[in-house]
């Protein structure tokens, strides 16, 4: 039996770029639509009494839709759910200070266009995941500071609540098991201008690095890898230009300049990879580029700027 739901919990995973040397984006959303009350509803089917539960939940869904959908939470708020799990029914959530232990932290909310018919599960998932990804990246700009077991989840309307007018999507940080403590927010509201400038420059490269081909091996998609190398080449130019353009404080100026220089060297090798005639040539240029990853320079720059200097997340760049 397909449960009647008022909130859909789409989960999760912190996606790690799987190919050798790829450094990743920090967080990414992958689609898995789960019912927030499916297990409970199926249990009620077995023991009886499901009718009253469904009617009660439908009424809750109607109220939620009228009130703005998934929780009506705001960016930066933290909340608990019954039992402390993200898959618990949404109706019992409780907003709490982020400084104490909590189930999840809201990275952003948005409303889907309301005039059109329900777009279908796949189309809705793709739209929501892309937007939640951008919101999460902007909310926690420093991928190094996000623990590897923190993932991106979202609450979104399903076909049933869409009919009731629910268009609200809530994107959150949470864990599959366990709770969070303290806020993960790192954006212009919590960082200084130098930290923001550094992370904006670094994330231009991180985004390109995360967008590589699906195929694990270059020989299985040489054209795709060459196209990706071209995109990384452009991103490295953007990163280096941004690093050189900012007026850095004295302690950070030297390591940032060194990082920009490494980006320039890596850019030359990535440009060669973009023109590689075969997989062997591509690998050669890729390895040359990886020798100029700038990791050591990034650590020194981060230390001077007061940013994280150890990698908590999976495979970030700089």
PDB file of C-alpha atoms in Angstrom:
ATOM      1  CA  UNK A   1       0.000   0.000   0.000  1.00  0.00           C
ATOM      2  CA  UNK A   2       1.239   3.461  -0.877  1.00  0.00           C
ATOM      3  CA  UNK A   3       0.964   5.630   2.234  1.00  0.00           C
ATOM      4  CA  UNK A   4      -0.818   8.942   2.227  1.00  0.00           C
ATOM      5  CA  UNK A   5       1.778  11.529   3.171  1.00  0.00           C
ATOM      6  CA  UNK A   6       1.820  15.192   4.001  1.00  0.00           C
ATOM      7  CA  UNK A   7       5.564  15.561   3.865  1.00  0.00           C
ATOM      8  CA  UNK A   8       7.997  13.763   1.602  1.00  0.00           C
ATOM      9  CA  UNK A   9      11.503  13.298   2.909  1.00  0.00           C
ATOM     10  CA  UNK A  10      13.980  13.057   0.117  1.00  0.00           C
ATOM     11  CA  UNK A  11      17.300  11.759   1.262  1.00  0.00           C
ATOM     12  CA  UNK A  12      20.450  12.126   1.119  1.00  0.00           C
ATOM     13  CA  UNK A  13      23.742  11.332   0.662  1.00  0.00           C
ATOM     14  CA  UNK A  14      26.883  13.230   0.781  1.00  0.00           C
ATOM     15  CA  UNK A  15      28.021  12.342  -2.715  1.00  0.00           C
ATOM     16  CA  UNK A  16      31.736  11.800  -3.131  1.00  0.00           C
ATOM     17  CA  UNK A  17      33.288  12.035  -6.567  1.00  0.00           C
ATOM     18  CA  UNK A  18      34.509   8.518  -7.171  1.00  0.00           C
ATOM     19  CA  UNK A  19      37.253   8.865  -9.748  1.00  0.00           C
ATOM     20  CA  UNK A  20      40.878   8.953  -8.683  1.00  0.00           C
ATOM     21  CA  UNK A  21      42.061  12.425  -7.803  1.00  0.00           C
ATOM     22  CA  UNK A  22      38.727  14.157  -8.172  1.00  0.00           C
ATOM     23  CA  UNK A  23      38.240  16.439  -5.239  1.00  0.00           C
ATOM     24  CA  UNK A  24      34.558  16.965  -4.943  1.00  0.00           C
ATOM     25  CA  UNK A  25      32.176  19.694  -4.038  1.00  0.00           C
ATOM     26  CA  UNK A  26      31.578  19.082  -0.376  1.00  0.00           C
ATOM     27  CA  UNK A  27      27.920  18.247  -0.409  1.00  0.00           C
ATOM     28  CA  UNK A  28      25.519  16.972  -3.024  1.00  0.00           C
ATOM     29  CA  UNK A  29      21.987  15.739  -2.992  1.00  0.00           C
ATOM     30  CA  UNK A  30      20.961  12.446  -4.515  1.00  0.00           C
ATOM     31  CA  UNK A  31      17.374  11.402  -5.006  1.00  0.00           C
ATOM     32  CA  UNK A  32      15.573   8.919  -2.836  1.00  0.00           C
ATOM     33  CA  UNK A  33      11.967   9.726  -2.093  1.00  0.00           C
ATOM     34  CA  UNK A  34      10.735   8.199   1.144  1.00  0.00           C
ATOM     35  CA  UNK A  35       7.485   8.558   2.997  1.00  0.00           C
ATOM     36  CA  UNK A  36       7.870  10.388   6.264  1.00  0.00           C
ATOM     37  CA  UNK A  37       5.225   8.140   7.787  1.00  0.00           C
ATOM     38  CA  UNK A  38       5.367   5.066   5.586  1.00  0.00           C
ATOM     39  CA  UNK A  39       6.578   2.620   8.218  1.00  0.00           C
ATOM     40  CA  UNK A  40       4.048   3.811  10.750  1.00  0.00           C
ATOM     41  CA  UNK A  41       1.215   3.679   8.241  1.00  0.00           C
ATOM     42  CA  UNK A  42       2.075   0.157   7.126  1.00  0.00           C
ATOM     43  CA  UNK A  43       2.068  -0.944  10.758  1.00  0.00           C
ATOM     44  CA  UNK A  44      -1.393   0.526  11.197  1.00  0.00           C
ATOM     45  CA  UNK A  45      -2.621  -1.360   8.152  1.00  0.00           C
ATOM     46  CA  UNK A  46      -1.603  -4.612   9.815  1.00  0.00           C
ATOM     47  CA  UNK A  47      -3.145  -3.937  13.202  1.00  0.00           C
ATOM     48  CA  UNK A  48      -6.216  -1.953  12.119  1.00  0.00           C
ATOM     49  CA  UNK A  49      -7.282   1.624  12.726  1.00  0.00           C
ATOM     50  CA  UNK A  50      -5.699   2.984   9.569  1.00  0.00           C
ATOM     51  CA  UNK A  51      -8.757   4.920   8.422  1.00  0.00           C
ATOM     52  CA  UNK A  52      -8.766   7.351  11.312  1.00  0.00           C
ATOM     53  CA  UNK A  53      -5.021   7.842  11.013  1.00  0.00           C
ATOM     54  CA  UNK A  54      -5.193   8.576   7.297  1.00  0.00           C
ATOM     55  CA  UNK A  55      -8.022  11.049   7.718  1.00  0.00           C
ATOM     56  CA  UNK A  56      -6.175  12.766  10.535  1.00  0.00           C
ATOM     57  CA  UNK A  57      -3.014  12.956   8.516  1.00  0.00           C
ATOM     58  CA  UNK A  58      -4.864  14.277   5.481  1.00  0.00           C
ATOM     59  CA  UNK A  59      -6.223  17.063   7.647  1.00  0.00           C
ATOM     60  CA  UNK A  60      -2.708  17.778   8.891  1.00  0.00           C
ATOM     61  CA  UNK A  61      -1.507  17.872   5.303  1.00  0.00           C
ATOM     62  CA  UNK A  62      -4.239  20.358   4.404  1.00  0.00           C
ATOM     63  CA  UNK A  63      -3.280  22.557   7.326  1.00  0.00           C
ATOM     64  CA  UNK A  64       0.387  22.297   6.402  1.00  0.00           C
ATOM     65  CA  UNK A  65      -0.353  23.213   2.809  1.00  0.00           C
ATOM     66  CA  UNK A  66      -2.388  26.236   3.899  1.00  0.00           C
ATOM     67  CA  UNK A  67       0.381  27.300   6.277  1.00  0.00           C
ATOM     68  CA  UNK A  68       3.099  27.086   3.642  1.00  0.00           C
ATOM     69  CA  UNK A  69       4.023  23.423   3.442  1.00  0.00           C
ATOM     70  CA  UNK A  70       7.017  21.681   4.869  1.00  0.00           C
ATOM     71  CA  UNK A  71       7.320  22.965   8.422  1.00  0.00           C
ATOM     72  CA  UNK A  72       7.286  26.688   7.492  1.00  0.00           C
ATOM     73  CA  UNK A  73      10.827  26.780   8.858  1.00  0.00           C
ATOM     74  CA  UNK A  74      13.318  29.523   8.067  1.00  0.00           C
ATOM     75  CA  UNK A  75      16.911  29.449   6.892  1.00  0.00           C
ATOM     76  CA  UNK A  76      19.274  29.094   9.842  1.00  0.00           C
ATOM     77  CA  UNK A  77      16.760  27.485  12.194  1.00  0.00           C
ATOM     78  CA  UNK A  78      17.424  24.137  13.865  1.00  0.00           C
ATOM     79  CA  UNK A  79      14.774  21.629  14.896  1.00  0.00           C
ATOM     80  CA  UNK A  80      14.070  18.317  16.573  1.00  0.00           C
ATOM     81  CA  UNK A  81      11.560  15.720  15.415  1.00  0.00           C
ATOM     82  CA  UNK A  82       9.757  13.043  17.428  1.00  0.00           C
ATOM     83  CA  UNK A  83      12.287  10.381  18.316  1.00  0.00           C
ATOM     84  CA  UNK A  84      15.117  12.502  16.927  1.00  0.00           C
ATOM     85  CA  UNK A  85      14.956  11.036  13.420  1.00  0.00           C
ATOM     86  CA  UNK A  86      14.605  12.852  10.112  1.00  0.00           C
ATOM     87  CA  UNK A  87      12.048  10.332   8.900  1.00  0.00           C
ATOM     88  CA  UNK A  88       9.734  10.972  11.835  1.00  0.00           C
ATOM     89  CA  UNK A  89       6.379  12.665  11.094  1.00  0.00           C
ATOM     90  CA  UNK A  90       6.880  16.362  10.513  1.00  0.00           C
ATOM     91  CA  UNK A  91       3.936  17.523  12.576  1.00  0.00           C
ATOM     92  CA  UNK A  92       5.781  17.182  15.877  1.00  0.00           C
ATOM     93  CA  UNK A  93       8.920  19.092  15.012  1.00  0.00           C
ATOM     94  CA  UNK A  94      10.217  21.533  17.597  1.00  0.00           C
ATOM     95  CA  UNK A  95      12.438  24.519  16.778  1.00  0.00           C
ATOM     96  CA  UNK A  96      15.442  24.613  19.116  1.00  0.00           C
ATOM     97  CA  UNK A  97      18.617  26.713  19.507  1.00  0.00           C
ATOM     98  CA  UNK A  98      21.330  25.442  17.176  1.00  0.00           C
ATOM     99  CA  UNK A  99      23.819  25.482  20.047  1.00  0.00           C
ATOM    100  CA  UNK A 100      22.120  22.457  21.614  1.00  0.00           C
ATOM    101  CA  UNK A 101      21.761  19.008  20.094  1.00  0.00           C
ATOM    102  CA  UNK A 102      19.219  18.898  17.294  1.00  0.00           C
ATOM    103  CA  UNK A 103      17.993  16.732  14.433  1.00  0.00           C
ATOM    104  CA  UNK A 104      18.587  19.099  11.525  1.00  0.00           C
ATOM    105  CA  UNK A 105      19.500  22.626  10.452  1.00  0.00           C
ATOM    106  CA  UNK A 106      17.635  24.454   7.699  1.00  0.00           C
ATOM    107  CA  UNK A 107      19.921  25.622   4.890  1.00  0.00           C
ATOM    108  CA  UNK A 108      17.141  27.208   2.867  1.00  0.00           C
ATOM    109  CA  UNK A 109      13.545  27.100   1.728  1.00  0.00           C
ATOM    110  CA  UNK A 110      11.758  27.898  -1.498  1.00  0.00           C
ATOM    111  CA  UNK A 111       8.388  27.539  -3.171  1.00  0.00           C
ATOM    112  CA  UNK A 112       7.833  25.665  -6.397  1.00  0.00           C
ATOM    113  CA  UNK A 113       5.786  27.312  -9.187  1.00  0.00           C
ATOM    114  CA  UNK A 114       2.164  26.843  -8.226  1.00  0.00           C
ATOM    115  CA  UNK A 115       0.069  27.265 -11.356  1.00  0.00           C
ATOM    116  CA  UNK A 116       1.120  24.144 -13.206  1.00  0.00           C
ATOM    117  CA  UNK A 117       0.067  20.553 -12.673  1.00  0.00           C
ATOM    118  CA  UNK A 118       2.192  18.210 -10.585  1.00  0.00           C
ATOM    119  CA  UNK A 119       5.401  17.799 -12.624  1.00  0.00           C
ATOM    120  CA  UNK A 120       5.944  14.125 -11.783  1.00  0.00           C
ATOM    121  CA  UNK A 121       8.214  12.542  -9.213  1.00  0.00           C
ATOM    122  CA  UNK A 122      11.385  12.519 -11.343  1.00  0.00           C
ATOM    123  CA  UNK A 123      11.044  16.103 -12.571  1.00  0.00           C
ATOM    124  CA  UNK A 124      10.237  17.339  -9.077  1.00  0.00           C
ATOM    125  CA  UNK A 125      13.202  15.475  -7.618  1.00  0.00           C
ATOM    126  CA  UNK A 126      15.626  16.907 -10.181  1.00  0.00           C
ATOM    127  CA  UNK A 127      14.386  20.444  -9.623  1.00  0.00           C
ATOM    128  CA  UNK A 128      14.471  20.183  -5.845  1.00  0.00           C
ATOM    129  CA  UNK A 129      17.881  18.521  -5.670  1.00  0.00           C
ATOM    130  CA  UNK A 130      19.539  21.142  -7.852  1.00  0.00           C
ATOM    131  CA  UNK A 131      18.101  23.998  -5.828  1.00  0.00           C
ATOM    132  CA  UNK A 132      18.861  22.381  -2.457  1.00  0.00           C
ATOM    133  CA  UNK A 133      22.424  21.761  -3.607  1.00  0.00           C
ATOM    134  CA  UNK A 134      22.921  25.431  -4.376  1.00  0.00           C
ATOM    135  CA  UNK A 135      21.358  26.468  -1.087  1.00  0.00           C
ATOM    136  CA  UNK A 136      23.553  24.064   0.889  1.00  0.00           C
ATOM    137  CA  UNK A 137      26.711  25.235  -0.878  1.00  0.00           C
ATOM    138  CA  UNK A 138      25.855  28.859  -0.180  1.00  0.00           C
ATOM    139  CA  UNK A 139      24.924  28.191   3.435  1.00  0.00           C
ATOM    140  CA  UNK A 140      28.081  26.245   4.306  1.00  0.00           C
ATOM    141  CA  UNK A 141      30.639  27.811   2.006  1.00  0.00           C
ATOM    142  CA  UNK A 142      33.599  25.981   3.525  1.00  0.00           C
ATOM    143  CA  UNK A 143      33.421  22.295   2.588  1.00  0.00           C
ATOM    144  CA  UNK A 144      36.430  21.579   4.802  1.00  0.00           C
ATOM    145  CA  UNK A 145      34.373  22.478   7.876  1.00  0.00           C
ATOM    146  CA  UNK A 146      31.395  20.203   7.174  1.00  0.00           C
ATOM    147  CA  UNK A 147      31.667  16.748   8.810  1.00  0.00           C
ATOM    148  CA  UNK A 148      31.631  13.875   6.353  1.00  0.00           C
ATOM    149  CA  UNK A 149      28.581  12.266   7.960  1.00  0.00           C
ATOM    150  CA  UNK A 150      26.433  15.372   7.539  1.00  0.00           C
ATOM    151  CA  UNK A 151      24.163  15.035   4.537  1.00  0.00           C
ATOM    152  CA  UNK A 152      21.613  17.108   2.668  1.00  0.00           C
ATOM    153  CA  UNK A 153      17.954  16.180   3.019  1.00  0.00           C
ATOM    154  CA  UNK A 154      14.818  17.866   1.800  1.00  0.00           C
ATOM    155  CA  UNK A 155      11.135  17.953   2.615  1.00  0.00           C
ATOM    156  CA  UNK A 156       8.963  18.538  -0.448  1.00  0.00           C
ATOM    157  CA  UNK A 157       5.363  18.127  -1.610  1.00  0.00           C
ATOM    158  CA  UNK A 158       4.241  14.874  -3.186  1.00  0.00           C
ATOM    159  CA  UNK A 159       1.393  14.331  -5.628  1.00  0.00           C
ATOM    160  CA  UNK A 160      -1.227  14.315  -2.867  1.00  0.00           C
ATOM    161  CA  UNK A 161      -0.163  17.467  -1.037  1.00  0.00           C
ATOM    162  CA  UNK A 162       0.443  19.231  -4.359  1.00  0.00           C
ATOM    163  CA  UNK A 163      -3.307  18.955  -4.950  1.00  0.00           C
ATOM    164  CA  UNK A 164      -3.835  20.622  -1.574  1.00  0.00           C
ATOM    165  CA  UNK A 165      -1.689  23.590  -2.569  1.00  0.00           C
ATOM    166  CA  UNK A 166       1.608  22.627  -0.938  1.00  0.00           C
ATOM    167  CA  UNK A 167       4.554  24.058  -2.891  1.00  0.00           C
ATOM    168  CA  UNK A 168       7.054  24.533  -0.068  1.00  0.00           C
ATOM    169  CA  UNK A 169      10.465  22.845  -0.073  1.00  0.00           C
ATOM    170  CA  UNK A 170      12.720  22.833   2.987  1.00  0.00           C
ATOM    171  CA  UNK A 171      16.374  21.816   2.556  1.00  0.00           C
ATOM    172  CA  UNK A 172      18.263  20.742   5.673  1.00  0.00           C
ATOM    173  CA  UNK A 173      21.542  19.393   6.981  1.00  0.00           C
ATOM    174  CA  UNK A 174      21.231  16.248   9.060  1.00  0.00           C
ATOM    175  CA  UNK A 175      22.669  12.820   9.742  1.00  0.00           C
ATOM    176  CA  UNK A 176      21.356   9.392   8.888  1.00  0.00           C
ATOM    177  CA  UNK A 177      22.157   8.437  12.476  1.00  0.00           C
ATOM    178  CA  UNK A 178      22.809  10.750  15.377  1.00  0.00           C
ATOM    179  CA  UNK A 179      22.278  14.444  15.926  1.00  0.00           C
ATOM    180  CA  UNK A 180      23.972  17.748  15.189  1.00  0.00           C
ATOM    181  CA  UNK A 181      25.359  20.186  17.732  1.00  0.00           C
ATOM    182  CA  UNK A 182      26.215  23.763  16.864  1.00  0.00           C
ATOM    183  CA  UNK A 183      25.459  25.565  13.629  1.00  0.00           C
ATOM    184  CA  UNK A 184      27.136  24.602  10.354  1.00  0.00           C
ATOM    185  CA  UNK A 185      26.403  27.993   8.827  1.00  0.00           C
ATOM    186  CA  UNK A 186      29.379  29.645   7.165  1.00  0.00           C
ATOM    187  CA  UNK A 187      28.346  32.459   4.875  1.00  0.00           C
ATOM    188  CA  UNK A 188      28.539  36.243   4.765  1.00  0.00           C
ATOM    189  CA  UNK A 189      26.512  36.445   7.978  1.00  0.00           C
ATOM    190  CA  UNK A 190      29.155  34.554   9.977  1.00  0.00           C
ATOM    191  CA  UNK A 191      32.412  35.069   8.027  1.00  0.00           C
ATOM    192  CA  UNK A 192      34.495  38.175   7.413  1.00  0.00           C
ATOM    193  CA  UNK A 193      35.075  39.671   3.963  1.00  0.00           C
ATOM    194  CA  UNK A 194      38.469  37.995   3.496  1.00  0.00           C
ATOM    195  CA  UNK A 195      37.114  34.553   4.352  1.00  0.00           C
ATOM    196  CA  UNK A 196      34.195  34.991   1.968  1.00  0.00           C
ATOM    197  CA  UNK A 197      36.495  36.169  -0.831  1.00  0.00           C
ATOM    198  CA  UNK A 198      38.750  33.151  -0.388  1.00  0.00           C
ATOM    199  CA  UNK A 199      35.900  30.643  -0.309  1.00  0.00           C
ATOM    200  CA  UNK A 200      34.154  32.173  -3.315  1.00  0.00           C
ATOM    201  CA  UNK A 201      37.367  31.821  -5.304  1.00  0.00           C
ATOM    202  CA  UNK A 202      37.991  28.259  -4.134  1.00  0.00           C
ATOM    203  CA  UNK A 203      34.415  27.150  -4.696  1.00  0.00           C
ATOM    204  CA  UNK A 204      34.504  28.225  -8.324  1.00  0.00           C
ATOM    205  CA  UNK A 205      37.063  25.462  -8.813  1.00  0.00           C
ATOM    206  CA  UNK A 206      35.315  22.998  -6.519  1.00  0.00           C
ATOM    207  CA  UNK A 207      32.117  23.263  -8.548  1.00  0.00           C
ATOM    208  CA  UNK A 208      33.930  22.470 -11.771  1.00  0.00           C
ATOM    209  CA  UNK A 209      35.834  19.591 -10.185  1.00  0.00           C
ATOM    210  CA  UNK A 210      32.582  18.038  -8.995  1.00  0.00           C
ATOM    211  CA  UNK A 211      31.023  18.107 -12.452  1.00  0.00           C
ATOM    212  CA  UNK A 212      33.164  15.416 -14.078  1.00  0.00           C
ATOM    213  CA  UNK A 213      31.883  12.620 -16.312  1.00  0.00           C
ATOM    214  CA  UNK A 214      29.952   9.704 -14.872  1.00  0.00           C
ATOM    215  CA  UNK A 215      32.353   7.151 -16.343  1.00  0.00           C
ATOM    216  CA  UNK A 216      35.098   6.154 -13.929  1.00  0.00           C
ATOM    217  CA  UNK A 217      37.830   5.730 -16.539  1.00  0.00           C
ATOM    218  CA  UNK A 218      38.967   8.237 -19.118  1.00  0.00           C
ATOM    219  CA  UNK A 219      39.115   5.631 -21.870  1.00  0.00           C
ATOM    220  CA  UNK A 220      35.389   5.017 -21.455  1.00  0.00           C
ATOM    221  CA  UNK A 221      34.503   8.651 -22.194  1.00  0.00           C
ATOM    222  CA  UNK A 222      37.510  10.504 -23.554  1.00  0.00           C
ATOM    223  CA  UNK A 223      35.396  13.241 -25.111  1.00  0.00           C
ATOM    224  CA  UNK A 224      33.536  13.809 -21.844  1.00  0.00           C
ATOM    225  CA  UNK A 225      36.787  14.030 -19.909  1.00  0.00           C
ATOM    226  CA  UNK A 226      38.286  16.448 -22.402  1.00  0.00           C
ATOM    227  CA  UNK A 227      35.209  18.652 -22.094  1.00  0.00           C
ATOM    228  CA  UNK A 228      35.491  18.480 -18.305  1.00  0.00           C
ATOM    229  CA  UNK A 229      39.189  19.397 -18.466  1.00  0.00           C
ATOM    230  CA  UNK A 230      38.251  22.464 -20.471  1.00  0.00           C
ATOM    231  CA  UNK A 231      35.739  23.479 -17.803  1.00  0.00           C
ATOM    232  CA  UNK A 232      38.323  22.988 -15.053  1.00  0.00           C
ATOM    233  CA  UNK A 233      40.783  25.089 -17.060  1.00  0.00           C
ATOM    234  CA  UNK A 234      38.304  27.963 -17.098  1.00  0.00           C
ATOM    235  CA  UNK A 235      37.529  27.524 -13.383  1.00  0.00           C
ATOM    236  CA  UNK A 236      41.219  27.652 -12.487  1.00  0.00           C
ATOM    237  CA  UNK A 237      41.541  30.919 -14.372  1.00  0.00           C
ATOM    238  CA  UNK A 238      38.545  32.308 -12.480  1.00  0.00           C
ATOM    239  CA  UNK A 239      39.990  31.152  -9.166  1.00  0.00           C
ATOM    240  CA  UNK A 240      43.451  32.584  -9.809  1.00  0.00           C
ATOM    241  CA  UNK A 241      42.025  35.902 -11.005  1.00  0.00           C
ATOM    242  CA  UNK A 242      39.817  36.217  -7.912  1.00  0.00           C
ATOM    243  CA  UNK A 243      42.675  35.355  -5.569  1.00  0.00           C
ATOM    244  CA  UNK A 244      44.902  37.984  -7.144  1.00  0.00           C
ATOM    245  CA  UNK A 245      42.200  40.668  -7.224  1.00  0.00           C
ATOM    246  CA  UNK A 246      41.444  40.741  -3.494  1.00  0.00           C
ATOM    247  CA  UNK A 247      43.398  42.876  -1.023  1.00  0.00           C
ATOM    248  CA  UNK A 248      44.434  40.229   1.514  1.00  0.00           C
ATOM    249  CA  UNK A 249      45.597  40.880   5.077  1.00  0.00           C
ATOM    250  CA  UNK A 250      49.350  40.724   5.589  1.00  0.00           C
ATOM    251  CA  UNK A 251      49.509  37.207   6.994  1.00  0.00           C
ATOM    252  CA  UNK A 252      47.462  35.716   4.163  1.00  0.00           C
ATOM    253  CA  UNK A 253      48.901  37.596   1.191  1.00  0.00           C
ATOM    254  CA  UNK A 254      51.933  35.347   0.620  1.00  0.00           C
ATOM    255  CA  UNK A 255      50.226  31.917   0.817  1.00  0.00           C
ATOM    256  CA  UNK A 256      47.288  33.155  -1.281  1.00  0.00           C
ATOM    257  CA  UNK A 257      49.697  34.434  -3.932  1.00  0.00           C
ATOM    258  CA  UNK A 258      51.447  31.057  -3.890  1.00  0.00           C
ATOM    259  CA  UNK A 259      48.102  29.289  -4.287  1.00  0.00           C
ATOM    260  CA  UNK A 260      47.214  31.491  -7.247  1.00  0.00           C
ATOM    261  CA  UNK A 261      50.560  30.627  -8.835  1.00  0.00           C
ATOM    262  CA  UNK A 262      49.879  26.902  -8.409  1.00  0.00           C
ATOM    263  CA  UNK A 263      46.463  27.394  -9.977  1.00  0.00           C
ATOM    264  CA  UNK A 264      48.146  28.949 -12.997  1.00  0.00           C
ATOM    265  CA  UNK A 265      50.490  25.976 -13.366  1.00  0.00           C
ATOM    266  CA  UNK A 266      47.652  23.489 -12.974  1.00  0.00           C
ATOM    267  CA  UNK A 267      45.624  25.409 -15.537  1.00  0.00           C
ATOM    268  CA  UNK A 268      48.298  24.884 -18.181  1.00  0.00           C
ATOM    269  CA  UNK A 269      48.259  21.117 -17.602  1.00  0.00           C
ATOM    270  CA  UNK A 270      44.456  20.918 -17.583  1.00  0.00           C
ATOM    271  CA  UNK A 271      44.417  22.818 -20.879  1.00  0.00           C
ATOM    272  CA  UNK A 272      46.696  20.143 -22.338  1.00  0.00           C
ATOM    273  CA  UNK A 273      44.389  17.430 -20.987  1.00  0.00           C
ATOM    274  CA  UNK A 274      41.508  19.120 -22.787  1.00  0.00           C
ATOM    275  CA  UNK A 275      43.388  18.570 -26.056  1.00  0.00           C
ATOM    276  CA  UNK A 276      44.640  15.047 -25.285  1.00  0.00           C
ATOM    277  CA  UNK A 277      44.602  12.698 -28.285  1.00  0.00           C
ATOM    278  CA  UNK A 278      44.077   9.576 -26.209  1.00  0.00           C
ATOM    279  CA  UNK A 279      43.529   8.348 -22.654  1.00  0.00           C
ATOM    280  CA  UNK A 280      47.235   7.842 -21.949  1.00  0.00           C
ATOM    281  CA  UNK A 281      48.014  11.442 -22.834  1.00  0.00           C
ATOM    282  CA  UNK A 282      45.089  12.596 -20.728  1.00  0.00           C
ATOM    283  CA  UNK A 283      46.301  10.697 -17.675  1.00  0.00           C
ATOM    284  CA  UNK A 284      49.780  12.151 -18.104  1.00  0.00           C
ATOM    285  CA  UNK A 285      48.525  15.728 -18.171  1.00  0.00           C
ATOM    286  CA  UNK A 286      46.093  15.030 -15.343  1.00  0.00           C
ATOM    287  CA  UNK A 287      48.903  13.777 -13.114  1.00  0.00           C
ATOM    288  CA  UNK A 288      50.986  16.828 -13.981  1.00  0.00           C
ATOM    289  CA  UNK A 289      48.056  19.054 -13.005  1.00  0.00           C
ATOM    290  CA  UNK A 290      47.494  17.172  -9.766  1.00  0.00           C
ATOM    291  CA  UNK A 291      51.091  17.904  -8.772  1.00  0.00           C
ATOM    292  CA  UNK A 292      49.986  21.552  -8.598  1.00  0.00           C
ATOM    293  CA  UNK A 293      46.857  20.993  -6.498  1.00  0.00           C
ATOM    294  CA  UNK A 294      47.960  23.755  -4.137  1.00  0.00           C
ATOM    295  CA  UNK A 295      46.887  21.856  -1.039  1.00  0.00           C
ATOM    296  CA  UNK A 296      49.827  22.974   1.095  1.00  0.00           C
ATOM    297  CA  UNK A 297      49.401  26.577   0.029  1.00  0.00           C
ATOM    298  CA  UNK A 298      45.677  26.335   0.751  1.00  0.00           C
ATOM    299  CA  UNK A 299      46.316  25.081   4.284  1.00  0.00           C
ATOM    300  CA  UNK A 300      48.647  27.995   4.986  1.00  0.00           C
ATOM    301  CA  UNK A 301      46.210  30.512   3.516  1.00  0.00           C
ATOM    302  CA  UNK A 302      43.345  29.048   5.498  1.00  0.00           C
ATOM    303  CA  UNK A 303      45.320  29.170   8.716  1.00  0.00           C
ATOM    304  CA  UNK A 304      46.099  32.835   8.138  1.00  0.00           C
ATOM    305  CA  UNK A 305      42.438  33.567   7.410  1.00  0.00           C
ATOM    306  CA  UNK A 306      41.049  31.628  10.355  1.00  0.00           C
ATOM    307  CA  UNK A 307      39.377  28.931   8.266  1.00  0.00           C
ATOM    308  CA  UNK A 308      39.426  25.165   8.743  1.00  0.00           C
ATOM    309  CA  UNK A 309      42.841  23.645   7.990  1.00  0.00           C
ATOM    310  CA  UNK A 310      41.896  19.971   8.061  1.00  0.00           C
ATOM    311  CA  UNK A 311      39.461  18.263   5.758  1.00  0.00           C
ATOM    312  CA  UNK A 312      36.267  17.118   7.465  1.00  0.00           C
ATOM    313  CA  UNK A 313      34.320  16.415   4.289  1.00  0.00           C
ATOM    314  CA  UNK A 314      35.125  14.030   1.476  1.00  0.00           C
ATOM    315  CA  UNK A 315      37.584  15.256  -1.154  1.00  0.00           C
ATOM    316  CA  UNK A 316      37.177  19.030  -1.240  1.00  0.00           C
ATOM    317  CA  UNK A 317      39.618  21.023  -3.325  1.00  0.00           C
ATOM    318  CA  UNK A 318      40.999  24.173  -1.706  1.00  0.00           C
TER     319      UNK A 318
END
